[in-house]
Amino acid sequence: MATNFLVHEKIWFDKFKYDDAERKFYEQMNGPAAGSSRQENGASVILRDIARARENIQKSLAGSSGSGASSGPGGDHSELVTRIASLEVENQSLRGVVQDLQRAVSKLEARLSVLERSSPAHRAAAPQTQHVSPMRQVEPPNKKPATAAEDDEDDDIDLFGSDEEDDKEAARLREERLRQYAEKKAKKPALVAKSSILLDVKPWDDETDMAQLEACVRSVQLDGLTWGGSKLVPVGYGIRKLQIQCVVEDDKVGTDMLEEEITKFEEHVQSVDIAAFNKI
């Protein structure tokens, strides 16, 4: 059981072999050392050598793994030089920025001093004395004494009578302007409302004389009615309807009156329809 337990333990049983090999390696590199000094400082020397060997091993491993990587004191020196150069460049740029800030601050201070000098508070600090002359009283102009004739004229003026005369004149002007406006409005022609109507007049059958039908329709004469163009439009089965245009005055002729007058011709007209109605 103890043997099986130790199998799973991670114990370095061969550590003394590696220690002997490491010691021989350093003895070969450093040469034979004095027995008395080695015995006196053996532990410290071994630790220092181990640390140095590990450092050398790490450096050698880093140099072999990285291609083109600089190692050793030469690489460290070049890196240090590069960092110093970058710091110098950064220092120069910062110095320029500081100089710009100093110049801007000096300009602001100059402007502030100018504004303080020209501010109203600064002006009020040193008020200028002004000599004010004493006011002189201005005497009103002497009025001439009114004569007896002027007093009589003032007594003759009738204030209320003048107001009545002004009212009469204003009323006369108003009446004159109203009369002129009425005459002008009477001379202006009144706007007549008209409409354009498109009628569909349908006959009884295909044997109806369409020329006679149109003559009957145009024979309708009313005040405010004007007939326009016409045409025959086929309906079907050889039947054609009369489509005729007319213009009517809305106040004088209505659509109901127009249909009633046309449908009086019962021998030719079957019905009348309004196809289109537009205001003019």
mmCIF file of C-alpha atoms in Angstrom:
data_model
loop_
_atom_site.group_PDB
_atom_site.id
_atom_site.type_symbol
_atom_site.label_atom_id
_atom_site.label_comp_id
_atom_site.label_asym_id
_atom_site.label_seq_id
_atom_site.Cartn_x
_atom_site.Cartn_y
_atom_site.Cartn_z
ATOM 1 C CA MET A 1 0.000 0.000 0.000
ATOM 2 C CA ALA A 2 2.824 2.421 0.818
ATOM 3 C CA THR A 3 4.464 1.734 -2.534
ATOM 4 C CA ASN A 4 1.264 2.386 -4.462
ATOM 5 C CA PHE A 5 0.723 5.593 -2.515
ATOM 6 C CA LEU A 6 4.204 6.870 -3.377
ATOM 7 C CA VAL A 7 3.608 6.147 -7.068
ATOM 8 C CA HIS A 8 1.056 8.963 -7.233
ATOM 9 C CA GLU A 9 3.259 11.419 -5.338
ATOM 10 C CA LYS A 10 5.325 13.943 -7.370
ATOM 11 C CA ILE A 11 8.691 13.454 -5.645
ATOM 12 C CA TRP A 12 12.049 14.190 -7.319
ATOM 13 C CA PHE A 13 13.956 11.079 -6.346
ATOM 14 C CA ASP A 14 16.900 11.771 -8.683
ATOM 15 C CA LYS A 15 17.511 15.361 -7.518
ATOM 16 C CA PHE A 16 21.011 14.526 -6.157
ATOM 17 C CA LYS A 17 22.107 13.400 -9.623
ATOM 18 C CA TYR A 18 21.161 16.743 -11.153
ATOM 19 C CA ASP A 19 22.813 18.609 -8.291
ATOM 20 C CA ASP A 20 26.092 16.720 -8.875
ATOM 21 C CA ALA A 21 25.931 17.383 -12.608
ATOM 22 C CA GLU A 22 25.277 21.101 -12.021
ATOM 23 C CA ARG A 23 28.168 21.335 -9.555
ATOM 24 C CA LYS A 24 30.593 19.673 -11.957
ATOM 25 C CA PHE A 25 29.449 21.999 -14.743
ATOM 26 C CA TYR A 26 30.216 25.103 -12.699
ATOM 27 C CA GLU A 27 33.525 23.699 -11.528
ATOM 28 C CA GLN A 28 34.579 23.243 -15.114
ATOM 29 C CA MET A 29 33.498 26.781 -16.021
ATOM 30 C CA ASN A 30 34.971 28.603 -13.025
ATOM 31 C CA GLY A 31 38.080 26.453 -12.590
ATOM 32 C CA PRO A 32 39.433 24.898 -9.401
ATOM 33 C CA ALA A 33 38.685 26.978 -6.353
ATOM 34 C CA ALA A 34 40.537 27.113 -3.053
ATOM 35 C CA GLY A 35 39.393 24.443 -0.698
ATOM 36 C CA SER A 36 39.381 26.588 2.396
ATOM 37 C CA SER A 37 37.333 29.454 0.831
ATOM 38 C CA ARG A 38 34.929 27.007 -0.864
ATOM 39 C CA GLN A 39 34.303 25.279 2.432
ATOM 40 C CA GLU A 40 33.828 28.551 4.299
ATOM 41 C CA ASN A 41 31.379 30.176 1.840
ATOM 42 C CA GLY A 42 30.103 27.074 0.102
ATOM 43 C CA ALA A 43 26.431 27.685 0.591
ATOM 44 C CA SER A 44 26.472 31.317 -0.563
ATOM 45 C CA VAL A 45 28.679 30.566 -3.569
ATOM 46 C CA ILE A 46 26.456 27.689 -4.657
ATOM 47 C CA LEU A 47 23.350 29.857 -4.408
ATOM 48 C CA ARG A 48 25.011 32.672 -6.342
ATOM 49 C CA ASP A 49 26.196 30.282 -9.027
ATOM 50 C CA ILE A 50 22.779 28.713 -9.301
ATOM 51 C CA ALA A 51 21.154 32.096 -9.712
ATOM 52 C CA ARG A 52 23.714 33.108 -12.344
ATOM 53 C CA ALA A 53 23.293 29.818 -14.189
ATOM 54 C CA ARG A 54 19.537 30.201 -14.254
ATOM 55 C CA GLU A 55 19.898 33.743 -15.558
ATOM 56 C CA ASN A 56 22.262 32.583 -18.305
ATOM 57 C CA ILE A 57 19.924 29.738 -19.219
ATOM 58 C CA GLN A 58 16.945 32.090 -19.439
ATOM 59 C CA LYS A 59 18.919 34.504 -21.620
ATOM 60 C CA SER A 60 20.077 31.727 -23.907
ATOM 61 C CA LEU A 61 16.548 30.369 -24.213
ATOM 62 C CA ALA A 62 15.166 33.834 -24.967
ATOM 63 C CA GLY A 63 17.842 34.432 -27.624
ATOM 64 C CA SER A 64 17.266 31.092 -29.330
ATOM 65 C CA SER A 65 13.427 31.359 -29.325
ATOM 66 C CA GLY A 66 13.178 34.929 -30.678
ATOM 67 C CA SER A 67 14.575 35.415 -34.190
ATOM 68 C CA GLY A 68 16.275 38.732 -34.705
ATOM 69 C CA ALA A 69 15.843 39.784 -31.067
ATOM 70 C CA SER A 70 18.774 41.644 -29.586
ATOM 71 C CA SER A 71 20.069 40.328 -26.245
ATOM 72 C CA GLY A 72 22.932 41.149 -23.990
ATOM 73 C CA PRO A 73 24.386 44.492 -23.063
ATOM 74 C CA GLY A 74 24.445 45.703 -26.674
ATOM 75 C CA GLY A 75 20.664 45.310 -27.100
ATOM 76 C CA ASP A 76 19.956 46.940 -23.729
ATOM 77 C CA HIS A 77 22.165 49.889 -24.657
ATOM 78 C CA SER A 78 20.399 50.432 -27.994
ATOM 79 C CA GLU A 79 16.999 50.266 -26.315
ATOM 80 C CA LEU A 80 18.120 52.776 -23.718
ATOM 81 C CA VAL A 81 19.381 55.123 -26.412
ATOM 82 C CA THR A 82 16.072 54.884 -28.282
ATOM 83 C CA ARG A 83 14.081 55.674 -25.171
ATOM 84 C CA ILE A 84 16.316 58.638 -24.351
ATOM 85 C CA ALA A 85 15.859 60.024 -27.874
ATOM 86 C CA SER A 86 12.064 59.684 -27.666
ATOM 87 C CA LEU A 87 12.074 61.393 -24.280
ATOM 88 C CA GLU A 88 14.123 64.259 -25.682
ATOM 89 C CA VAL A 89 11.659 64.716 -28.556
ATOM 90 C CA GLU A 90 8.748 64.660 -26.138
ATOM 91 C CA ASN A 91 10.537 67.137 -23.908
ATOM 92 C CA GLN A 92 11.038 69.515 -26.846
ATOM 93 C CA SER A 93 7.354 69.339 -27.805
ATOM 94 C CA LEU A 94 6.272 69.945 -24.213
ATOM 95 C CA ARG A 95 8.634 72.882 -23.991
ATOM 96 C CA GLY A 96 7.038 74.394 -27.105
ATOM 97 C CA VAL A 97 3.556 73.915 -25.665
ATOM 98 C CA VAL A 98 4.601 75.590 -22.431
ATOM 99 C CA GLN A 99 6.011 78.546 -24.344
ATOM 100 C CA ASP A 100 2.756 78.938 -26.311
ATOM 101 C CA LEU A 101 0.773 78.864 -23.081
ATOM 102 C CA GLN A 102 3.030 81.481 -21.544
ATOM 103 C CA ARG A 103 2.561 83.778 -24.540
ATOM 104 C CA ALA A 104 -1.237 83.302 -24.432
ATOM 105 C CA VAL A 105 -1.305 84.090 -20.700
ATOM 106 C CA SER A 106 0.749 87.237 -21.229
ATOM 107 C CA LYS A 107 -1.666 88.400 -23.985
ATOM 108 C CA LEU A 108 -4.669 87.743 -21.740
ATOM 109 C CA GLU A 109 -3.080 89.695 -18.913
ATOM 110 C CA ALA A 110 -2.438 92.629 -21.259
ATOM 111 C CA ARG A 111 -6.045 92.605 -22.527
ATOM 112 C CA LEU A 112 -7.355 92.350 -18.961
ATOM 113 C CA SER A 113 -5.343 95.358 -17.899
ATOM 114 C CA VAL A 114 -6.681 97.349 -20.876
ATOM 115 C CA LEU A 115 -10.263 96.366 -20.062
ATOM 116 C CA GLU A 116 -9.810 97.314 -16.431
ATOM 117 C CA ARG A 117 -8.538 100.713 -17.451
ATOM 118 C CA SER A 118 -11.486 101.328 -19.802
ATOM 119 C CA SER A 119 -14.192 99.900 -17.506
ATOM 120 C CA PRO A 120 -16.875 102.259 -16.069
ATOM 121 C CA ALA A 121 -15.837 101.409 -12.506
ATOM 122 C CA HIS A 122 -12.338 102.627 -13.218
ATOM 123 C CA ARG A 123 -13.733 105.800 -14.710
ATOM 124 C CA ALA A 124 -15.954 106.326 -11.706
ATOM 125 C CA ALA A 125 -12.932 106.041 -9.437
ATOM 126 C CA ALA A 126 -11.646 109.376 -10.692
ATOM 127 C CA PRO A 127 -14.680 111.546 -11.434
ATOM 128 C CA GLN A 128 -14.116 114.830 -13.133
ATOM 129 C CA THR A 129 -15.451 117.893 -11.439
ATOM 130 C CA GLN A 130 -17.769 119.942 -13.552
ATOM 131 C CA HIS A 131 -18.568 123.542 -12.925
ATOM 132 C CA VAL A 132 -22.319 124.010 -12.938
ATOM 133 C CA SER A 133 -23.537 127.497 -13.507
ATOM 134 C CA PRO A 134 -26.463 128.621 -11.382
ATOM 135 C CA MET A 135 -29.860 128.415 -13.060
ATOM 136 C CA ARG A 136 -31.430 131.597 -14.113
ATOM 137 C CA GLN A 137 -35.139 132.030 -14.001
ATOM 138 C CA VAL A 138 -36.590 132.946 -17.363
ATOM 139 C CA GLU A 139 -39.263 135.489 -17.117
ATOM 140 C CA PRO A 140 -42.313 134.937 -19.344
ATOM 141 C CA PRO A 141 -42.772 137.483 -22.125
ATOM 142 C CA ASN A 142 -44.833 140.414 -21.167
ATOM 143 C CA LYS A 143 -48.302 140.258 -22.621
ATOM 144 C CA LYS A 144 -49.662 143.351 -24.154
ATOM 145 C CA PRO A 145 -52.817 144.537 -22.525
ATOM 146 C CA ALA A 146 -55.832 143.770 -24.620
ATOM 147 C CA THR A 147 -57.465 146.756 -26.165
ATOM 148 C CA ALA A 148 -61.143 147.523 -25.920
ATOM 149 C CA ALA A 149 -61.717 146.692 -29.620
ATOM 150 C CA GLU A 150 -60.242 143.190 -29.201
ATOM 151 C CA ASP A 151 -62.421 142.578 -26.183
ATOM 152 C CA ASP A 152 -65.480 143.455 -28.215
ATOM 153 C CA GLU A 153 -64.461 141.058 -31.009
ATOM 154 C CA ASP A 154 -64.034 138.216 -28.506
ATOM 155 C CA ASP A 155 -67.487 138.873 -27.152
ATOM 156 C CA ASP A 156 -68.969 138.677 -30.654
ATOM 157 C CA ILE A 157 -67.573 135.120 -31.304
ATOM 158 C CA ASP A 158 -70.225 132.442 -30.880
ATOM 159 C CA LEU A 159 -68.485 129.219 -29.991
ATOM 160 C CA PHE A 160 -71.566 127.007 -30.147
ATOM 161 C CA GLY A 161 -72.638 128.444 -33.461
ATOM 162 C CA SER A 162 -69.331 127.493 -35.129
ATOM 163 C CA ASP A 163 -69.739 123.849 -34.020
ATOM 164 C CA GLU A 164 -73.187 123.667 -35.575
ATOM 165 C CA GLU A 165 -71.876 125.029 -38.852
ATOM 166 C CA ASP A 166 -69.092 122.398 -38.905
ATOM 167 C CA ASP A 167 -71.614 119.609 -38.271
ATOM 168 C CA LYS A 168 -73.819 120.811 -41.102
ATOM 169 C CA GLU A 169 -70.862 120.923 -43.510
ATOM 170 C CA ALA A 170 -69.745 117.410 -42.529
ATOM 171 C CA ALA A 171 -73.270 116.056 -42.998
ATOM 172 C CA ARG A 172 -73.520 117.692 -46.430
ATOM 173 C CA LEU A 173 -70.180 116.162 -47.516
ATOM 174 C CA ARG A 174 -71.224 112.724 -46.268
ATOM 175 C CA GLU A 175 -74.507 112.864 -48.178
ATOM 176 C CA GLU A 176 -72.695 113.979 -51.331
ATOM 177 C CA ARG A 177 -70.232 111.082 -51.126
ATOM 178 C CA LEU A 178 -73.019 108.557 -50.516
ATOM 179 C CA ARG A 179 -74.883 109.861 -53.553
ATOM 180 C CA GLN A 180 -71.752 109.589 -55.730
ATOM 181 C CA TYR A 181 -71.099 106.018 -54.509
ATOM 182 C CA ALA A 182 -74.709 104.981 -55.285
ATOM 183 C CA GLU A 183 -74.499 106.438 -58.811
ATOM 184 C CA LYS A 184 -71.188 104.668 -59.439
ATOM 185 C CA LYS A 185 -72.565 101.368 -58.194
ATOM 186 C CA ALA A 186 -75.679 101.717 -60.377
ATOM 187 C CA LYS A 187 -73.564 102.265 -63.486
ATOM 188 C CA LYS A 188 -71.454 99.155 -62.797
ATOM 189 C CA PRO A 189 -72.893 96.119 -64.624
ATOM 190 C CA ALA A 190 -74.087 93.322 -62.362
ATOM 191 C CA LEU A 191 -72.377 89.960 -62.623
ATOM 192 C CA VAL A 192 -74.653 87.404 -64.305
ATOM 193 C CA ALA A 193 -74.343 83.812 -63.168
ATOM 194 C CA LYS A 194 -74.352 81.384 -66.099
ATOM 195 C CA SER A 195 -74.095 77.624 -66.527
ATOM 196 C CA SER A 196 -73.068 75.350 -69.387
ATOM 197 C CA ILE A 197 -75.338 72.314 -69.797
ATOM 198 C CA LEU A 198 -74.861 69.252 -72.005
ATOM 199 C CA LEU A 199 -78.206 67.507 -72.736
ATOM 200 C CA ASP A 200 -78.868 63.967 -73.949
ATOM 201 C CA VAL A 201 -82.172 63.890 -75.887
ATOM 202 C CA LYS A 202 -83.286 60.285 -76.577
ATOM 203 C CA PRO A 203 -85.776 59.342 -79.362
ATOM 204 C CA TRP A 204 -88.447 56.624 -79.222
ATOM 205 C CA ASP A 205 -86.858 54.253 -81.730
ATOM 206 C CA ASP A 206 -84.519 54.048 -84.703
ATOM 207 C CA GLU A 207 -87.217 55.310 -87.091
ATOM 208 C CA THR A 208 -87.394 58.745 -85.424
ATOM 209 C CA ASP A 209 -86.244 61.595 -87.664
ATOM 210 C CA MET A 210 -83.256 62.972 -85.736
ATOM 211 C CA ALA A 211 -83.074 66.139 -87.869
ATOM 212 C CA GLN A 212 -86.691 66.927 -87.020
ATOM 213 C CA LEU A 213 -85.967 66.136 -83.347
ATOM 214 C CA GLU A 214 -83.055 68.588 -83.262
ATOM 215 C CA ALA A 215 -85.196 71.251 -84.948
ATOM 216 C CA CYS A 216 -87.845 70.775 -82.299
ATOM 217 C CA VAL A 217 -85.274 71.111 -79.521
ATOM 218 C CA ARG A 218 -83.751 74.276 -80.991
ATOM 219 C CA SER A 219 -87.214 75.740 -81.411
ATOM 220 C CA VAL A 220 -87.359 76.174 -77.643
ATOM 221 C CA GLN A 221 -86.570 79.870 -77.128
ATOM 222 C CA LEU A 222 -86.336 81.285 -73.623
ATOM 223 C CA ASP A 223 -84.928 84.503 -72.161
ATOM 224 C CA GLY A 224 -81.398 83.638 -71.011
ATOM 225 C CA LEU A 225 -81.087 80.474 -73.170
ATOM 226 C CA THR A 226 -78.473 80.099 -75.918
ATOM 227 C CA TRP A 227 -78.101 76.878 -77.943
ATOM 228 C CA GLY A 228 -74.672 75.583 -78.951
ATOM 229 C CA GLY A 229 -73.237 72.705 -80.955
ATOM 230 C CA SER A 230 -74.775 69.255 -81.233
ATOM 231 C CA LYS A 231 -73.957 65.747 -82.439
ATOM 232 C CA LEU A 232 -75.575 62.320 -82.790
ATOM 233 C CA VAL A 233 -74.202 59.608 -80.499
ATOM 234 C CA PRO A 234 -75.021 55.930 -81.184
ATOM 235 C CA VAL A 235 -76.757 54.118 -78.328
ATOM 236 C CA GLY A 236 -77.358 50.617 -79.717
ATOM 237 C CA TYR A 237 -79.545 48.612 -82.075
ATOM 238 C CA GLY A 238 -79.363 51.421 -84.619
ATOM 239 C CA ILE A 239 -80.706 54.004 -82.189
ATOM 240 C CA ARG A 240 -78.886 57.310 -81.839
ATOM 241 C CA LYS A 241 -79.379 60.089 -79.295
ATOM 242 C CA LEU A 242 -78.988 63.841 -79.738
ATOM 243 C CA GLN A 243 -76.274 65.428 -77.597
ATOM 244 C CA ILE A 244 -76.651 69.219 -77.618
ATOM 245 C CA GLN A 245 -74.861 72.028 -75.747
ATOM 246 C CA CYS A 246 -76.570 75.131 -74.326
ATOM 247 C CA VAL A 247 -75.748 78.075 -72.023
ATOM 248 C CA VAL A 248 -78.353 79.385 -69.584
ATOM 249 C CA GLU A 249 -78.590 82.231 -67.108
ATOM 250 C CA ASP A 250 -79.171 80.730 -63.668
ATOM 251 C CA ASP A 251 -81.625 83.424 -62.565
ATOM 252 C CA LYS A 252 -83.818 83.070 -65.680
ATOM 253 C CA VAL A 253 -83.663 79.443 -66.885
ATOM 254 C CA GLY A 254 -83.586 76.318 -64.748
ATOM 255 C CA THR A 255 -82.949 72.719 -65.718
ATOM 256 C CA ASP A 256 -86.488 71.670 -64.810
ATOM 257 C CA MET A 257 -87.966 74.339 -67.075
ATOM 258 C CA LEU A 258 -85.667 73.321 -69.913
ATOM 259 C CA GLU A 259 -86.572 69.605 -69.631
ATOM 260 C CA GLU A 260 -90.260 70.421 -69.473
ATOM 261 C CA GLU A 261 -90.109 72.517 -72.645
ATOM 262 C CA ILE A 262 -88.202 69.847 -74.599
ATOM 263 C CA THR A 263 -90.391 66.915 -73.497
ATOM 264 C CA LYS A 264 -93.448 68.697 -74.895
ATOM 265 C CA PHE A 265 -92.496 67.235 -78.277
ATOM 266 C CA GLU A 266 -93.843 63.793 -77.355
ATOM 267 C CA GLU A 267 -93.874 62.468 -80.932
ATOM 268 C CA HIS A 268 -90.062 62.668 -81.201
ATOM 269 C CA VAL A 269 -88.637 62.942 -77.660
ATOM 270 C CA GLN A 270 -88.729 60.034 -75.234
ATOM 271 C CA SER A 271 -86.629 61.553 -72.398
ATOM 272 C CA VAL A 272 -84.082 64.257 -71.608
ATOM 273 C CA ASP A 273 -81.001 63.698 -69.388
ATOM 274 C CA ILE A 274 -78.305 66.100 -68.196
ATOM 275 C CA ALA A 275 -74.936 64.685 -69.242
ATOM 276 C CA ALA A 276 -72.777 67.551 -67.858
ATOM 277 C CA PHE A 277 -73.392 70.724 -65.833
ATOM 278 C CA ASN A 278 -70.687 73.362 -65.317
ATOM 279 C CA LYS A 279 -70.779 76.840 -63.803
ATOM 280 C CA ILE A 280 -69.299 79.599 -65.950
#
